[in-house]
Coordinates of C-alpha atoms in Angstrom, one line a residue:
M15 CA -38.7 -14.2 9.2
N16 CA -35.6 -16.0 10.6
N17 CA -32.0 -15.9 9.9
D18 CA -32.1 -18.4 7.4
H19 CA -34.6 -16.5 5.0
I20 CA -33.1 -15.3 1.8
E21 CA -34.8 -12.7 -0.4
T22 CA -33.6 -11.4 -3.8
F23 CA -33.4 -7.7 -4.7
T24 CA -32.6 -5.8 -7.9
V25 CA -30.5 -2.9 -7.3
T26 CA -28.8 -0.1 -9.2
I27 CA -25.2 0.6 -8.0
D28 CA -25.1 4.3 -7.2
E29 CA -21.6 4.6 -6.1
L30 CA -18.1 3.3 -5.0
D31 CA -16.9 2.9 -1.6
K32 CA -13.3 3.6 -0.6
K33 CA -12.3 -0.1 -1.1
G34 CA -13.7 -0.1 -4.6
S35 CA -17.1 -2.0 -4.1
G36 CA -20.3 -0.7 -5.5
R37 CA -23.0 0.5 -3.1
G38 CA -26.7 0.7 -3.9
V39 CA -30.1 0.8 -2.0
A40 CA -32.9 -1.8 -2.3
L41 CA -36.4 -0.9 -1.2
R42 CA -37.8 -3.6 1.2
D43 CA -41.7 -4.0 1.6
H44 CA -42.4 -4.5 5.2
G45 CA -46.3 -4.3 4.9
G46 CA -46.2 -0.7 5.7
H47 CA -47.2 2.4 3.6
K48 CA -43.6 3.3 2.8
P49 CA -40.9 0.7 1.8
R50 CA -37.7 0.6 4.0
K51 CA -34.4 1.2 2.6
L52 CA -31.7 -1.8 2.7
K53 CA -28.2 -0.4 2.1
L54 CA -26.1 -2.8 0.1
T55 CA -22.4 -3.2 -0.4
V56 CA -21.7 -5.1 -3.5
P57 CA -18.0 -6.1 -4.5
Q58 CA -17.1 -6.6 -8.2
T59 CA -19.8 -4.2 -9.5
L60 CA -19.6 -0.9 -11.2
R61 CA -21.4 2.6 -10.8
G62 CA -24.5 2.5 -12.8
E63 CA -24.7 -1.4 -13.1
T64 CA -28.1 -3.1 -12.2
V65 CA -27.4 -6.3 -10.4
T66 CA -29.5 -9.0 -8.6
V67 CA -28.4 -10.1 -5.2
D68 CA -29.4 -12.6 -2.6
V69 CA -29.8 -11.1 0.8
P70 CA -29.8 -13.4 3.9
N71 CA -32.0 -12.0 6.8
P72 CA -33.2 -8.9 4.9
T73 CA -34.9 -7.4 7.7
R74 CA -31.5 -5.6 8.7
K75 CA -30.7 -2.2 7.6
R76 CA -27.0 -3.0 5.7
A77 CA -25.9 -6.1 4.0
H78 CA -22.5 -7.1 2.3
V79 CA -23.5 -9.5 -0.6
M80 CA -21.8 -10.8 -3.9
P81 CA -23.7 -10.2 -7.2
K82 CA -25.9 -12.9 -8.4
E83 CA -26.2 -11.6 -11.8
I84 CA -25.3 -8.5 -13.7
V85 CA -28.4 -7.4 -15.3
T86 CA -27.1 -4.1 -16.9
A87 CA -23.3 -4.1 -17.3
H88 CA -21.1 -1.0 -17.2
P89 CA -19.8 -0.3 -20.9
D90 CA -16.2 -0.4 -19.4
R91 CA -16.6 -3.8 -17.7
V92 CA -14.1 -6.2 -18.9
T93 CA -13.4 -9.9 -18.2
P94 CA -11.0 -10.2 -15.3
P95 CA -7.8 -12.0 -16.2
C96 CA -6.9 -13.6 -12.9
P97 CA -8.5 -17.1 -12.3
H98 CA -8.8 -16.4 -8.5
F99 CA -10.5 -12.9 -9.0
A100 CA -14.0 -14.2 -8.1
L101 CA -12.8 -15.1 -4.6
C102 CA -9.7 -13.3 -3.9
G103 CA -9.8 -9.8 -1.9
G104 CA -6.7 -8.4 -3.8
C105 CA -7.2 -6.8 -7.0
V106 CA -10.9 -5.7 -6.8
W107 CA -11.1 -3.8 -10.0
Q108 CA -9.9 -6.4 -12.6
H109 CA -13.3 -6.1 -14.0
W110 CA -13.0 -2.5 -14.9
S111 CA -10.9 -1.5 -18.2
Y112 CA -7.5 0.3 -16.9
E113 CA -8.3 3.5 -18.8
A114 CA -11.6 3.9 -16.8
Q115 CA -9.8 3.0 -13.5
L116 CA -7.5 5.9 -14.2
K117 CA -10.4 8.3 -15.0
E118 CA -12.1 7.2 -11.7
K119 CA -9.0 7.9 -9.6
T120 CA -8.7 11.4 -11.1
D121 CA -12.3 11.9 -10.4
F122 CA -11.9 10.7 -6.7
V123 CA -8.8 13.1 -6.2
K124 CA -11.0 16.1 -7.6
R125 CA -14.0 15.1 -5.3
E126 CA -11.9 15.1 -2.2
L127 CA -10.3 18.5 -2.9
E128 CA -13.8 20.0 -3.7
K129 CA -15.2 18.5 -0.8
N130 CA -12.6 20.8 1.2
K131 CA -13.3 23.8 -1.0
F132 CA -10.4 23.5 -3.3
D133 CA -10.3 24.4 -7.0
A134 CA -10.2 21.0 -8.8
S135 CA -9.0 22.3 -11.8
V136 CA -5.5 22.1 -10.8
V137 CA -5.7 18.2 -10.8
K138 CA -4.1 16.7 -13.9
D139 CA -5.1 13.4 -15.3
A140 CA -3.8 10.4 -13.3
I141 CA -0.7 8.9 -14.7
G142 CA -0.9 5.2 -15.2
M143 CA 1.6 2.5 -16.3
E144 CA 2.4 2.6 -19.7
N145 CA 2.7 -0.7 -21.0
H146 CA 1.4 -3.6 -18.8
P147 CA -0.4 -2.9 -15.5
F148 CA 0.6 -6.4 -14.1
E149 CA 3.4 -8.0 -12.6
Y150 CA 4.4 -4.7 -11.1
R151 CA 5.0 -5.4 -7.1
N152 CA 8.3 -6.1 -5.7
K153 CA 6.9 -7.4 -2.3
M154 CA 4.1 -9.7 -1.5
E155 CA 2.8 -11.1 1.8
F156 CA 1.2 -14.5 1.4
T157 CA -0.8 -16.2 4.3
F158 CA -1.2 -19.8 5.3
G159 CA -4.5 -21.2 5.9
K160 CA -5.4 -23.6 8.7
N161 CA -5.7 -26.6 6.3
G162 CA -2.3 -25.6 4.7
E163 CA -3.5 -23.2 1.8
L164 CA -1.1 -20.5 1.1
G165 CA -2.3 -17.4 -0.8
M166 CA -4.5 -14.3 -0.2
H167 CA -7.5 -13.7 2.2
E168 CA -10.8 -14.2 0.7
L169 CA -12.9 -11.1 -0.3
G170 CA -15.1 -10.2 2.8
N171 CA -13.8 -13.2 4.8
F172 CA -10.5 -12.6 6.8
K173 CA -10.5 -16.2 8.3
K174 CA -10.4 -18.0 5.0
I175 CA -7.4 -18.2 2.7
I176 CA -7.5 -18.7 -1.0
D177 CA -5.0 -21.2 -2.2
L178 CA -3.2 -19.5 -5.1
D179 CA -1.3 -21.0 -8.2
T180 CA -0.8 -17.7 -9.6
C181 CA -1.0 -14.0 -8.8
L182 CA -1.0 -11.5 -11.8
I183 CA 0.3 -8.4 -9.9
A184 CA 3.5 -10.2 -8.7
N185 CA 6.5 -10.8 -10.7
N186 CA 6.5 -14.4 -12.1
E187 CA 9.6 -15.5 -10.3
M188 CA 8.2 -14.4 -6.8
V189 CA 5.2 -16.7 -7.7
D190 CA 7.4 -19.6 -8.5
A191 CA 9.0 -19.1 -5.1
M192 CA 5.7 -19.0 -3.3
L193 CA 4.6 -22.2 -5.0
V194 CA 7.8 -23.9 -4.0
V195 CA 7.1 -23.2 -0.2
S196 CA 3.5 -24.3 -0.6
R197 CA 4.4 -27.5 -2.0
W198 CA 6.8 -28.2 0.7
A199 CA 4.4 -27.3 3.3
G200 CA 1.7 -29.6 1.7
K201 CA 4.3 -32.4 1.3
H202 CA 5.1 -32.5 5.0
E203 CA 1.5 -31.8 6.1
L204 CA 2.7 -28.7 8.1
P205 CA -0.3 -26.9 9.9
G206 CA -1.2 -23.4 9.1
Y207 CA -2.0 -21.0 11.5
D208 CA -5.5 -21.0 13.0
K209 CA -6.7 -17.3 13.7
E210 CA -9.6 -18.5 15.9
N211 CA -7.8 -21.1 18.3
H212 CA -4.4 -19.4 17.8
D213 CA -2.6 -22.8 17.1
G214 CA -0.8 -24.2 14.1
L215 CA 2.8 -23.8 12.8
L216 CA 3.0 -21.5 9.5
R217 CA 1.6 -18.0 9.6
H218 CA 3.0 -16.0 6.6
L219 CA 5.4 -15.9 3.6
M220 CA 7.0 -12.7 2.5
V221 CA 8.7 -12.3 -0.8
R222 CA 10.8 -9.5 -2.0
R223 CA 12.2 -9.1 -5.5
S224 CA 14.2 -6.1 -6.9
Q225 CA 13.1 -5.3 -10.2
E226 CA 16.5 -3.7 -11.0
T227 CA 19.2 -5.9 -9.3
E228 CA 16.9 -9.2 -9.4
E229 CA 18.0 -10.1 -5.7
M230 CA 15.3 -12.0 -4.1
M231 CA 14.4 -12.3 -0.3
L232 CA 12.0 -14.9 1.3
A233 CA 11.0 -14.9 5.0
V234 CA 8.8 -17.6 6.5
F235 CA 6.8 -16.6 9.5
A236 CA 6.0 -19.5 12.0
T237 CA 5.0 -20.0 15.9
D238 CA 8.1 -22.1 16.3
K239 CA 11.9 -22.2 16.0
P240 CA 13.4 -24.0 12.9
D241 CA 15.2 -26.6 15.1
G242 CA 14.5 -30.1 16.7
E243 CA 12.2 -32.0 14.6
L244 CA 11.6 -29.3 12.3
K245 CA 15.4 -28.9 11.2
P246 CA 15.6 -31.6 8.5
L247 CA 12.4 -30.2 6.9
V248 CA 13.8 -26.6 7.0
D249 CA 17.0 -27.8 5.6
E250 CA 15.0 -29.5 2.7
L251 CA 13.3 -26.1 2.1
V252 CA 16.7 -24.4 2.0
E253 CA 18.0 -26.9 -0.5
E254 CA 15.1 -26.6 -2.9
L255 CA 14.9 -22.8 -2.9
T256 CA 18.6 -22.2 -3.2
S257 CA 18.8 -24.6 -6.1
S258 CA 15.8 -23.1 -7.9
F259 CA 16.8 -19.6 -7.6
D260 CA 20.2 -18.2 -8.2
N261 CA 19.3 -14.8 -7.2
L262 CA 18.0 -15.8 -3.9
K263 CA 20.2 -13.6 -1.5
S264 CA 18.1 -13.9 1.8
L265 CA 16.2 -16.7 3.5
M266 CA 14.8 -16.2 6.9
W267 CA 12.6 -18.0 9.5
M268 CA 10.8 -15.6 11.6
V269 CA 9.3 -16.8 15.0
N270 CA 6.1 -14.9 15.7
T271 CA 3.8 -16.0 18.6
D272 CA 1.8 -12.9 18.8
V273 CA -1.9 -13.0 18.4
A274 CA -1.8 -10.0 15.9
D275 CA -2.0 -11.3 12.3
R276 CA 0.8 -9.1 11.0
T277 CA 4.4 -9.9 9.6
Q278 CA 6.5 -9.5 12.7
S279 CA 9.6 -11.2 14.2
E280 CA 10.3 -11.8 17.8
D281 CA 13.2 -13.9 16.8
T282 CA 15.0 -14.1 13.5
H283 CA 16.9 -17.2 12.0
L284 CA 19.0 -16.4 8.9
L285 CA 18.7 -19.6 7.0
F286 CA 20.7 -18.6 4.1
G287 CA 22.7 -15.5 2.7
R288 CA 22.3 -11.9 4.3
D289 CA 19.3 -10.3 6.1
Y290 CA 18.9 -7.8 3.3
I291 CA 18.8 -7.4 -0.3
H292 CA 19.9 -4.5 -2.5
D293 CA 17.5 -2.3 -4.6
V294 CA 17.7 0.6 -6.9
M295 CA 15.3 3.3 -7.5
Y296 CA 15.8 6.4 -9.7
G297 CA 19.5 5.5 -10.1
Y298 CA 20.2 5.2 -6.2
K299 CA 21.1 2.0 -4.2
Y300 CA 18.9 0.9 -1.2
R301 CA 19.5 -2.0 1.2
T302 CA 16.0 -3.2 2.1
W303 CA 15.3 -5.5 5.1
F304 CA 12.0 -7.7 5.9
D305 CA 10.3 -4.8 7.6
T306 CA 11.8 -2.1 5.4
F307 CA 9.0 0.5 3.9
F308 CA 10.1 0.7 0.3
Q309 CA 7.7 1.6 -2.7
T310 CA 6.2 -1.8 -3.9
N311 CA 5.7 -0.3 -7.5
P312 CA 9.4 1.0 -8.4
T313 CA 8.4 1.9 -11.7
Q314 CA 5.5 4.3 -10.7
A315 CA 7.6 5.4 -7.7
E316 CA 10.3 6.7 -9.7
K317 CA 7.7 9.0 -11.4
L318 CA 6.6 10.2 -8.0
V319 CA 10.4 11.3 -7.4
E320 CA 10.6 12.8 -10.8
L321 CA 7.2 14.7 -10.2
A322 CA 8.4 15.9 -6.8
L323 CA 11.7 17.2 -8.2
E324 CA 10.0 18.9 -11.0
M325 CA 7.6 20.7 -8.7
A326 CA 9.9 21.6 -6.0
D327 CA 12.5 23.3 -8.3
A328 CA 15.1 22.9 -5.7
K329 CA 18.0 25.0 -6.1
E330 CA 21.7 24.4 -5.1
H331 CA 21.8 27.4 -2.3
E332 CA 18.6 26.1 -0.6
R333 CA 17.9 24.0 2.6
M334 CA 15.4 21.4 2.7
I335 CA 13.4 19.1 5.2
D336 CA 12.2 15.8 4.2
L337 CA 9.3 14.9 6.6
F338 CA 8.4 11.1 7.1
C339 CA 11.8 10.4 4.9
G340 CA 11.5 6.7 5.9
V341 CA 14.8 5.0 4.3
G342 CA 15.5 8.0 2.1
T343 CA 13.5 7.5 -1.1
F344 CA 13.1 11.1 -1.8
S345 CA 16.1 12.5 0.5
L346 CA 18.8 11.2 -1.8
P347 CA 17.6 12.5 -5.1
F348 CA 16.7 15.9 -3.3
A349 CA 20.2 16.0 -1.5
E350 CA 22.0 16.4 -4.7
K351 CA 19.9 19.2 -5.8
V352 CA 20.0 21.4 -2.6
K353 CA 22.8 22.6 -0.3
E354 CA 21.6 20.7 2.8
L355 CA 18.8 18.2 3.6
A356 CA 17.5 17.2 7.1
G357 CA 15.5 14.0 6.8
I358 CA 13.0 13.3 9.8
E359 CA 11.4 10.1 10.8
I360 CA 10.0 8.7 14.1
V361 CA 11.1 5.0 13.2
E362 CA 14.7 4.7 14.3
S363 CA 15.5 1.6 12.0
S364 CA 14.3 3.7 9.2
I365 CA 16.7 6.6 9.9
E366 CA 19.5 4.1 10.4
S367 CA 18.8 2.8 6.9
A368 CA 18.6 6.3 5.6
K369 CA 22.1 7.2 7.0
R370 CA 23.4 3.9 5.4
N371 CA 22.0 4.5 2.2
A372 CA 23.2 8.0 2.0
T373 CA 26.8 6.7 2.6
D374 CA 26.4 3.8 0.1
N375 CA 25.5 6.5 -2.6
G376 CA 28.4 8.9 -1.5
I377 CA 25.8 11.6 -0.4
G378 CA 27.3 13.8 2.3
N379 CA 24.9 16.7 2.8
T380 CA 22.2 14.9 4.8
Y381 CA 21.2 15.1 8.3
F382 CA 18.8 12.5 9.5
L383 CA 16.9 12.7 12.8
A384 CA 15.0 10.0 14.5
K385 CA 12.0 12.4 16.1
D386 CA 8.5 12.9 15.6
A387 CA 7.7 15.5 12.9
R388 CA 7.0 18.6 15.2
R389 CA 10.1 18.4 17.4
G390 CA 12.3 17.5 14.4
M391 CA 11.0 20.6 12.5
D392 CA 11.8 22.7 15.8
E393 CA 15.6 21.2 15.9
I394 CA 16.0 22.1 12.4
L395 CA 14.5 25.6 13.0
E396 CA 16.8 26.2 15.7
T397 CA 19.9 25.0 13.8
W398 CA 19.2 26.5 10.3
G399 CA 16.5 29.1 10.6
T400 CA 13.5 28.7 8.2
P401 CA 14.2 26.1 5.5
D402 CA 13.5 27.0 1.9
L403 CA 11.7 24.0 0.8
L404 CA 9.7 21.2 2.6
M405 CA 8.5 18.0 1.3
L406 CA 6.3 15.4 3.3
D407 CA 5.0 11.9 2.6
P408 CA 3.0 10.9 5.4
P409 CA 1.3 7.6 5.9
R410 CA -2.3 6.8 5.0
S411 CA -3.7 8.6 8.2
G412 CA -2.1 11.7 7.0
A413 CA 0.2 14.2 8.8
G414 CA -2.8 15.6 11.1
G415 CA -3.7 19.1 12.0
K416 CA -0.9 19.8 14.6
V417 CA 1.9 18.9 12.2
M418 CA 0.4 20.8 9.2
R419 CA -0.1 24.0 11.6
R420 CA 3.6 23.5 12.4
I421 CA 4.6 23.4 8.7
G422 CA 2.4 26.6 8.2
R423 CA 4.4 28.5 11.2
L424 CA 7.6 27.3 9.7
G425 CA 6.9 29.4 6.7
T426 CA 8.8 27.6 4.0
D427 CA 8.6 29.1 0.3
R428 CA 7.3 25.9 -1.0
V429 CA 5.8 22.6 0.3
V430 CA 5.7 19.3 -1.8
Y431 CA 3.2 16.9 -0.4
V432 CA 3.3 13.5 -1.5
S433 CA 0.3 11.3 -0.4
C434 CA -1.0 7.7 -0.5
N435 CA -4.5 8.7 0.5
P436 CA -6.5 11.8 -1.4
E437 CA -8.9 12.1 1.6
T438 CA -6.3 12.9 4.3
F439 CA -4.2 14.8 1.9
A440 CA -7.3 17.2 1.1
E441 CA -8.1 17.4 5.0
D442 CA -4.3 18.3 6.0
I443 CA -3.8 20.9 3.1
T444 CA -6.6 22.8 4.4
W445 CA -4.6 23.9 7.6
L446 CA -1.9 25.5 5.3
R447 CA -4.7 27.9 3.6
E448 CA -4.6 29.8 7.0
F449 CA -0.7 30.6 6.6
G450 CA -1.1 31.8 3.1
Y451 CA -0.5 28.9 0.9
E452 CA -1.9 28.3 -2.4
L453 CA -2.6 24.9 -4.1
Q454 CA -0.9 25.1 -7.5
Q455 CA -0.4 21.5 -8.8
V456 CA -1.7 18.1 -8.3
Q457 CA -0.6 15.2 -10.2
P458 CA -2.3 11.8 -9.3
V459 CA -0.3 8.6 -10.0
D460 CA -1.4 5.1 -10.2
L461 CA 0.9 2.6 -8.2
F462 CA -1.6 0.0 -7.5
P463 CA -3.3 -0.7 -10.9
H464 CA -6.7 -2.9 -10.3
T465 CA -7.3 -1.4 -6.8
A466 CA -9.0 1.7 -5.4
H467 CA -5.7 3.2 -4.2
V468 CA -4.0 6.3 -5.8
E469 CA -1.2 8.4 -5.1
V470 CA -0.9 12.1 -5.3
V471 CA 2.1 14.7 -6.0
S472 CA 1.2 18.1 -5.0
L473 CA 2.8 21.8 -4.8
L474 CA 1.7 24.4 -2.3
V475 CA 3.4 27.9 -2.5
K476 CA 3.2 30.6 0.2
T477 CA 1.8 33.6 -1.6
D478 CA 0.6 35.8 1.4

């Protein structure tokens, strides 16, 4: 049996993996007494479905393959509305009804808590988008392919780019701006970046658009400066974009020659406007730069803030720590509820933004520290003593045992934990049990419809 051999299997999907793909086991007859198991990952399938798949080189133990035919469909399967769904690696659950997606996300949070020996009955049903679970993103990063494509990575193939003509989760105006850039690049036959040979000009296009102010930012990431022979072409792009979009307030050209495939800038050229745009969330104004972390679904993010405020029940005589505070998304609303608030964040540029955002909103009772979480908490302990309230919103990797134990030793009355990863959330809060904290409320919130991601807002109270 060589590598060109293909065998067809019929398999039942038993579970979904962390990325939302189905998993099943096929039995492979190898001439012995007992068939061997072939573990399959099959995107665009649902738990309980029976599908057929073609597996190249089936002698291996695992394979990642697309479904050939859905033999028995899940009752909640729907027709994906996006024409690019079959190939695009973005919205992997568009083939699932939105109500069923929300139930799966609720169940996922419960499973992770039960795995860590918590009572899952405290978990409420996930809060979804009320009206239209599309066009929710205020930021998109599109990638140029080596043949001039502009769009998203192909599902399961990081080296290939799907040339998009629409994207249903982005605002329509953002897509229109992307198409202007795409046509401009194609007209002048500008080469996209080749990830294997590390050559070519155009790498990424980032588009931000505030849902509240409607201000828009575009940033083109390329391997060369926008001068010399490129200047007249870049000037043409500036003219096309500024004449097409009155709300374009920031247009930049970012030089990035690093091998790493991410949107970073070694040399920033401001082509038009300013290097930031204004955004508003929960009634507070924020300035966002190209690399600012800001919630990409502001409609649902406001629900996170509202839930955190409700669970914390902050009082005007209390002092509070906002850990992993970023640019102050939670800090500003909480600061108006408490006596003093200290925001701690290791990224200095985020802390500078948080200070500026507090000033722009007329908030004067905040104290922002550019320190790692543990050292920041130690400084606050020396300055204030034990704060009354602590909230944290760590990255997907979680806060980690050292930080959680430090929170436990700090001994605040209440801890509000906002998480974008239920798995690390459940692992993190196990450390607080040792310090007498009880998990009292857990509310999942869907910020990313049609994907496997879900956010969590929770309350832990010190009872011992």
